[in-house]
Structure formats: C-alpha cells, structure tokens
Amino acid sequence: MRHICAHFVRSSFLLSLSAAIPACSSNGAAPDPGVPAASVEALRDSAAAWRLLESTLTDRPLAALTSFRYETKGSRYFPTEALLPNQRPLHVNDFTATGQWDVTGDRSRLDVSRQLTALGAMPPQAFSLILVGPLGRITGDEGVGQPPGNLPSDGSAAARREQRLLHPHLLVRDARREGKTVKLRGASIEHGEVFVDLALDDAVHPISFHIRLRDHELVSLSTKENNHLTRDIGLEITFAGWKTVGGFRIPAEVRMLEDGAVVHQEKRTKLEANVALPGSLFDLPGDPPAYDAAAAERAVRSHQTHQQYASFGFRNEGDGVQEEIGEVAVAPGATLLTGNTHNTMLIERANGLVLGEAPLYEQRSEALLRYVRTKHPGKPITHVIATHWHEDHAGGLRRFAALGATIVVSETTRDFFERIFAAPSTIVPDVMSSAPVKAKFLTVPSNAPLTLPDAVRPLVLYPIANTHAADMIAVHLPRERVLFEADLFSPPYPPYKNTWTRELYDAIAAQHIDVGTIAGVHGRTGSFEDLKAAAGVPR
C-alpha cells in the first residue's frame, strides 16, 4: 500500500493539516504541498467533491464520453492457488486483448488471446467476452473443456464489476446516474504532497478514491469484498501513465491487488475516445441469457473469486452455487458425495462420521449438512479433513469449525487456518461471524502419517510431497484399500499436469501405501493401475 508520512486527517481538518506539513520535512524545512488547506476543507461540500472526482477523469462533462477503445497486454495471478499462503500468487496466464466500450449503450467487448501458464503445456486460447447491460456471452475458446455460450448472471456480474474497477470512468458515470453520494473521507501528506480520499457510496463497501490534489491525478481506488476462504479482503486498483485522449484522461498502466498481492496487471496502448463502434460488435447470438438478480448481487460481493477461476480456465468453479449432491459408493462405509466440480468423501465410523474435504463455500457445506442429517440422523461429524489450503478446496471449512467438528490440516498451514477462521466476515456474514467459536484442530505432520483409530474404519492421513500445494494430505482407508486425494489425479479425466500425477504415484510408492481404488475430489474413481498409466509408470 501507499506510504504516508503524516497522520491521516478526518476531523478538525485545518488544524491537523497545518500541523502535519512541517512534520513531514526531512531537512528541517516544511515542504510546500502546493495546496491551501482551505481548498481541501471545501471538499466537505458534496458538489465540490463530485467536481474533483470527475476532474480526475476529464475536463469535459463525463457524460460526453460515448465510447473508448484500446489494446492491452498483461498477466493474471491467483493468490489462493499458490504453493503456500502468503507466497507469491500463482502466475495463471499472460494475455493480449482489444477492448471496446460503447459507454452510452452500456456494452463492451474484449477480444482476448491468452496463454495459460499454470497447467503446463497448454494450447493458446482466443475468445471474446461480450457484455450488454447485465447480460454476457463468451465466444471462442475460454475454458478447459468448457463450451462457449451465455454467461450465468453471476459470471456476467463479476466481469462487469471488474471492468468498472479497472475503468473508473464507468464506475463514476454509473454512480452519477444512480444518484450515489461522494464525500471527503480524509487527507494525508505523502512525500510533501497533499492527497485526499473521497469515499463513493457502494452496495458492497465504500470505494475510496486516492487523489493527488496538486494536479488532480487519481492514484488508486480501494474497497473491500468477500473471499470464501479468507473472508473480508482489501482490493486496491492503482493507475499510472495517464494519457489525455479527446479531452478524457485514461490510465495506460493498471494493476489490481488483493490484500497487497497483484492479481491483475496490464499496459494499454492505442487509446482512443469517442470512436464509432459498429453495433454488431456487441451482438449476443442465439437465445438471450436469463437474468437472476440474486445471483448477480451475490457475485458482486465476491467478484474476484469468479474472475480468478475464469482466468484459470475453470469458470464453472466460480459461477453458480453448487448445492446438488450425488452419491457414488466407493467401498463399504465410504461414499463419494459428488458435485458439479468438487466431491466430498463421507466415511462412516464407529464413533461418528468423517468428511474428507469441505470445498467451495458455506452454501456447499450447508448442502452437505442437510444430506448428512437426512441420511445419518443423530450421527455427529467428528472430523473434517482439508486436503490442502486452496480456496476451492477449503472455502467451506469455517462452517464445520463453527459446528464444533475437529478440523484436520497439515502442520504446515495450521497457523493460516487459525487466522482465517477468526477473520472478520462483514461483506458476506457467515455462521462463524454471527456466533464465533474457537476452532478445534488436529494436525498432520509434514513428514509422517497420522492415524485416526477406530474399531470399524481406521484412517491414515498421509502428507503428499508435490509442487501444487505444500500442505497436501491424502486420506487412506487401509481395510478398504481406498485413497482419497485432490487435484493430483482426477479419474477418469486426463491429468491437469502429468508431473502432479507422477508426484502422487511417487508418494504412494515411497510410503508403501496399499491402494486399490483412488477417489478424487474432482472426477470420480479409478484404479491404482489407472494412476500408473496416467503417471507414465511402466506396467
């Protein structure tokens, strides 16, 4: 985030600002911020605040911006898919694109060419994202095995939210039209310059615009939203290299950061404003998509979850709410509770039930709880095992921690889980935030298995060395010769990365795990021979 060399000013503004200016001097002389304090005080008037905000984007009426177009190139990153928490986010793709916006008609089109970088050797992808108001469509090749077509309402809403945060002209124009309020949030002196923060009313969380007052340059905007795993997160979008095009200022360099980690960065060229754009660019061929306002509102509160999965080629992991549960009998007392993208292993034991994996989000956990209470009334869930810390695999754990189940995690990431179970969740309140409890943990050593004894069905939890997630755990049912694991092998699908599949085979061999059947968090079940074939091990 930004460096502030003076205290933030909220009230008694003139007094605080005048005191702060000399305190910032490094040579004994007070720096000249170039702006009288009275001009900042004037921003308490809402009309003045609006004028300043609009002046960062144009010297003309903002309503005069009818369209714009540019070319861009950049990269996407995924923080909750890294090898470990707090490490550099996973580099997901590199892209080039042409962006065209019909501002008046509330239509946009991004023609994208991208190379996925996170899944080994993948062919380049080329697709178009078309948004018309709240509706959207993908044409071309955007997903890993996913067909193009109409976007669900939450997918369209998430893409639309991101476009507005990356393009403040759209954000401010919409806010003006909707009658939202802007007010002075405070001011600071940074390196001898006066900056003000204007807070724009927003349905999710106020959006703060950080503006250098001397030349009215918008440096960044910031807000908060929900992440299903880590809960309340901070978003910051930074702008640089502003270009004046047709009387409108457009940033050439844009970055989006999630809790300080870069998730999106791009550099724009060939900027044009108020250009003629053929209406055919924005056609939505075929039957128009249905619109679900509740799904759209839900997505806006967690928009980066949707966008990060889409950037990975797995849009269906972010879009929609997966509540349907299927059943695959794997062995006596072991049932794979299947979903559209993620499965959970239900294991029946003498003293209760164990769940392997609580994926995605709280709604999925509630669906699992309804299933358990219907199929196994009166039986407690004693343990829930996290195969690893990634968002799509651990986003539902907080619900079971709030229930009082023991959460089984690797010793490598226990501290991380303790933090996120205690994290605030104000954007999307959950059961844990409404009735907090201290989570109960059991940890698996990083270099040795852990046994959960039971008279009927003992379990052995093995650490799996791999290059996908450093805290990976596989669940072994020794009497049934079943191994439940995540991501490294997803039968019957081809491996995401052959190296992951080989790493799983090597870990099984090195630890002498007796395996007949492998059940995946993704896919269904396969044999150990299937794993050997996928890993390239000679028969």
Coordinates of N, CA and C in Angstrom, one line a residue, residues 112-211:
V112 N -9.8 -11.5 -26.6 CA -8.6 -11.9 -25.8 C -7.9 -13.0 -26.5
S113 N -6.6 -12.9 -26.5 CA -5.7 -14.1 -26.8 C -4.9 -14.3 -25.5
R114 N -4.8 -15.5 -25.0 CA -4.1 -15.7 -23.8 C -3.4 -17.1 -23.8
Q115 N -2.4 -17.2 -23.0 CA -1.6 -18.4 -22.8 C -1.7 -18.8 -21.3
L116 N -2.4 -19.9 -21.0 CA -2.4 -20.4 -19.6 C -1.0 -20.8 -19.3
T117 N -0.5 -20.4 -18.1 CA 0.9 -20.7 -17.7 C 0.9 -21.6 -16.5
A118 N -0.2 -21.9 -15.8 CA -0.2 -22.6 -14.6 C -0.4 -24.1 -14.7
L119 N -0.8 -24.6 -15.9 CA -1.1 -26.0 -16.0 C -0.2 -26.8 -17.0
G120 N 1.0 -26.3 -17.1 CA 1.9 -27.0 -18.0 C 1.7 -26.5 -19.4
A121 N 2.1 -27.4 -20.4 CA 1.9 -27.0 -21.8 C 0.5 -27.0 -22.2
M122 N -0.1 -25.9 -22.5 CA -1.5 -25.7 -22.9 C -1.5 -25.0 -24.3
P123 N -2.4 -25.3 -25.2 CA -2.6 -24.5 -26.4 C -3.1 -23.1 -26.1
P124 N -2.7 -22.1 -26.9 CA -3.2 -20.8 -26.7 C -4.7 -20.7 -26.8
Q125 N -5.4 -19.8 -26.1 CA -6.8 -19.6 -26.2 C -7.1 -18.3 -26.8
A126 N -8.2 -18.2 -27.6 CA -8.7 -17.0 -28.2 C -10.2 -17.0 -28.0
F127 N -10.7 -15.9 -27.4 CA -12.2 -15.8 -27.1 C -12.6 -14.3 -27.0
S128 N -13.9 -14.1 -27.0 CA -14.4 -12.8 -26.8 C -15.4 -12.8 -25.6
L129 N -15.3 -11.8 -24.8 CA -16.2 -11.6 -23.7 C -17.1 -10.4 -24.1
I130 N -18.4 -10.6 -24.3 CA -19.3 -9.6 -24.7 C -20.3 -9.3 -23.5
L131 N -20.4 -8.1 -23.1 CA -21.4 -7.7 -22.0 C -22.3 -6.7 -22.6
V132 N -23.6 -6.9 -22.4 CA -24.6 -6.0 -22.8 C -25.5 -5.7 -21.5
G133 N -25.3 -4.6 -20.9 CA -26.0 -4.4 -19.6 C -25.6 -5.5 -18.7
P134 N -26.6 -6.2 -18.0 CA -26.2 -7.2 -17.0 C -26.0 -8.6 -17.7
L135 N -26.2 -8.7 -19.0 CA -26.1 -10.0 -19.7 C -24.7 -10.2 -20.3
G136 N -24.3 -11.4 -20.5 CA -23.0 -11.7 -21.1 C -22.9 -13.0 -21.9
R137 N -21.9 -13.0 -22.7 CA -21.7 -14.2 -23.5 C -20.2 -14.4 -23.8
I138 N -19.7 -15.6 -23.9 CA -18.4 -16.0 -24.3 C -18.5 -16.6 -25.6
T139 N -17.6 -16.2 -26.6 CA -17.5 -16.8 -27.9 C -16.0 -17.3 -28.0
G140 N -15.8 -18.4 -28.6 CA -14.4 -18.9 -28.8 C -14.0 -19.8 -27.7
D141 N -12.7 -19.9 -27.4 CA -12.2 -20.9 -26.5 C -11.7 -20.3 -25.3
E142 N -12.5 -20.3 -24.2 CA -12.1 -19.6 -22.9 C -11.7 -20.6 -21.8
G143 N -12.4 -21.8 -21.9 CA -12.2 -22.7 -20.7 C -11.5 -24.0 -21.0
V144 N -11.2 -24.7 -19.9 CA -10.5 -26.0 -20.1 C -11.7 -27.0 -20.2
G145 N -12.0 -27.4 -21.4 CA -13.1 -28.3 -21.6 C -14.5 -27.8 -21.4
Q146 N -14.6 -26.5 -21.4 CA -15.9 -25.8 -21.2 C -16.4 -25.2 -22.5
P147 N -17.6 -25.4 -23.0 CA -18.1 -24.8 -24.2 C -18.3 -23.3 -24.0
P148 N -18.3 -22.5 -25.1 CA -18.7 -21.1 -25.1 C -20.2 -21.0 -25.0
G149 N -20.7 -19.8 -24.8 CA -22.1 -19.6 -24.7 C -22.5 -18.5 -23.7
N150 N -23.7 -18.5 -23.4 CA -24.2 -17.4 -22.5 C -23.6 -17.6 -21.1
L151 N -23.2 -16.5 -20.5 CA -22.7 -16.5 -19.1 C -23.9 -16.5 -18.2
P152 N -23.8 -17.3 -17.1 CA -24.8 -17.1 -16.0 C -24.7 -15.7 -15.4
S153 N -25.8 -15.3 -14.7 CA -25.9 -14.0 -14.2 C -24.7 -13.6 -13.3
D154 N -24.3 -14.6 -12.5 CA -23.2 -14.2 -11.6 C -21.9 -14.1 -12.3
G155 N -21.6 -14.8 -13.4 CA -20.4 -14.6 -14.2 C -20.4 -13.3 -14.9
S156 N -21.5 -12.9 -15.5 CA -21.6 -11.6 -16.1 C -21.4 -10.4 -15.1
A157 N -22.1 -10.6 -13.9 CA -22.0 -9.5 -12.9 C -20.5 -9.4 -12.4
A158 N -19.8 -10.5 -12.2 CA -18.4 -10.4 -11.7 C -17.5 -9.7 -12.8
A159 N -17.7 -10.1 -14.1 CA -16.9 -9.5 -15.1 C -17.3 -8.0 -15.2
R160 N -18.5 -7.6 -15.1 CA -18.9 -6.2 -15.1 C -18.3 -5.4 -13.9
R161 N -18.3 -6.0 -12.8 CA -17.7 -5.4 -11.6 C -16.2 -5.1 -11.8
E162 N -15.5 -6.1 -12.3 CA -14.1 -5.9 -12.5 C -13.9 -4.8 -13.6
Q163 N -14.6 -4.8 -14.6 CA -14.4 -3.7 -15.6 C -14.6 -2.4 -15.0
R164 N -15.6 -2.2 -14.1 CA -15.8 -0.9 -13.6 C -14.7 -0.5 -12.6
L165 N -14.1 -1.4 -11.9 CA -13.0 -1.1 -11.0 C -11.7 -0.8 -11.8
L166 N -11.6 -1.4 -13.0 CA -10.4 -1.2 -13.8 C -10.6 0.1 -14.7
H167 N -11.8 0.5 -14.8 CA -12.1 1.7 -15.7 C -12.9 2.7 -14.9
P168 N -12.3 3.6 -14.1 CA -13.1 4.5 -13.2 C -14.1 5.4 -13.9
H169 N -13.9 5.6 -15.2 CA -14.9 6.4 -16.0 C -16.2 5.7 -15.9
L170 N -16.3 4.4 -16.1 CA -17.5 3.7 -16.0 C -18.1 3.7 -14.6
L171 N -17.2 3.5 -13.6 CA -17.7 3.5 -12.2 C -18.3 4.8 -11.8
V172 N -17.6 5.9 -12.1 CA -18.1 7.2 -11.7 C -19.3 7.6 -12.5
R173 N -19.3 7.3 -13.8 CA -20.5 7.6 -14.6 C -21.8 6.9 -14.1
D174 N -21.6 5.6 -13.8 CA -22.7 4.9 -13.2 C -23.2 5.5 -11.9
A175 N -22.2 5.8 -11.0 CA -22.6 6.4 -9.7 C -23.3 7.7 -9.9
R176 N -22.9 8.6 -10.8 CA -23.6 9.8 -11.0 C -25.0 9.5 -11.5
R177 N -25.2 8.6 -12.4 CA -26.5 8.4 -12.9 C -27.4 7.7 -11.9
E178 N -26.9 7.0 -10.9 CA -27.6 6.3 -9.9 C -27.9 7.2 -8.7
G179 N -27.3 8.4 -8.7 CA -27.5 9.3 -7.6 C -26.8 8.9 -6.3
K180 N -25.6 8.3 -6.5 CA -24.8 7.9 -5.3 C -24.1 9.1 -4.7
T181 N -23.7 9.0 -3.5 CA -23.0 10.1 -2.8 C -21.5 10.0 -2.8
V182 N -20.8 11.1 -2.8 CA -19.4 11.2 -2.6 C -19.1 12.1 -1.5
K183 N -18.2 11.7 -0.6 CA -17.9 12.6 0.5 C -16.4 12.5 0.8
L184 N -15.9 13.6 1.4 CA -14.5 13.6 1.9 C -14.3 12.7 3.0
R185 N -13.4 11.7 2.8 CA -13.1 10.7 3.8 C -11.9 11.2 4.7
G186 N -11.0 11.9 4.1 CA -9.8 12.4 4.8 C -8.8 12.9 3.9
A187 N -7.6 13.2 4.5 CA -6.5 13.6 3.7 C -5.2 13.2 4.3
S188 N -4.1 13.3 3.6 CA -2.8 12.9 4.1 C -1.8 13.7 3.3
I189 N -0.6 13.7 3.9 CA 0.6 14.3 3.2 C 1.6 13.2 3.0
E190 N 1.9 13.0 1.8 CA 2.9 11.9 1.4 C 4.0 12.5 0.6
H191 N 5.2 12.4 1.1 CA 6.4 13.0 0.5 C 6.2 14.5 0.1
G192 N 5.5 15.2 1.0 CA 5.4 16.6 0.8 C 4.2 17.0 -0.1
E193 N 3.4 16.1 -0.5 CA 2.2 16.3 -1.4 C 0.9 16.1 -0.6
V194 N -0.1 16.9 -0.9 CA -1.4 16.7 -0.3 C -2.2 15.7 -1.1
F195 N -2.7 14.7 -0.5 CA -3.7 13.8 -1.1 C -5.0 13.8 -0.3
V196 N -6.0 13.6 -1.1 CA -7.3 13.5 -0.4 C -7.9 12.1 -0.8
D197 N -8.8 11.6 0.1 CA -9.5 10.4 -0.2 C -11.0 10.7 -0.2
L198 N -11.7 10.4 -1.3 CA -13.1 10.6 -1.5 C -13.8 9.3 -1.5
A199 N -14.8 9.1 -0.7 CA -15.5 7.9 -0.5 C -16.8 7.9 -1.3
L200 N -16.9 6.9 -2.2 CA -18.1 6.8 -3.1 C -19.0 5.7 -2.5
D201 N -20.2 6.0 -2.3 CA -21.2 5.0 -1.8 C -21.2 3.8 -2.7
D202 N -21.3 2.6 -2.2 CA -21.3 1.4 -3.0 C -22.1 0.3 -2.2
A203 N -22.8 -0.5 -3.0 CA -23.6 -1.6 -2.4 C -22.8 -2.6 -1.6
V204 N -21.6 -2.8 -2.0 CA -20.7 -3.8 -1.3 C -20.0 -3.2 -0.2
H205 N -19.2 -2.2 -0.5 CA -18.4 -1.5 0.5 C -18.0 -0.1 -0.1
P206 N -17.9 1.0 0.7 CA -17.5 2.2 0.1 C -16.2 2.1 -0.7
I207 N -16.1 2.8 -1.9 CA -14.9 2.8 -2.7 C -14.2 4.1 -2.5
S208 N -13.0 4.1 -2.1 CA -12.2 5.2 -1.8 C -11.3 5.6 -2.9
F209 N -11.3 6.8 -3.4 CA -10.5 7.3 -4.5 C -9.4 8.2 -3.9
H210 N -8.1 7.8 -4.1 CA -7.0 8.4 -3.6 C -6.4 9.4 -4.6
I211 N -6.5 10.7 -4.4 CA -6.3 11.7 -5.4 C -5.2 12.7 -4.9

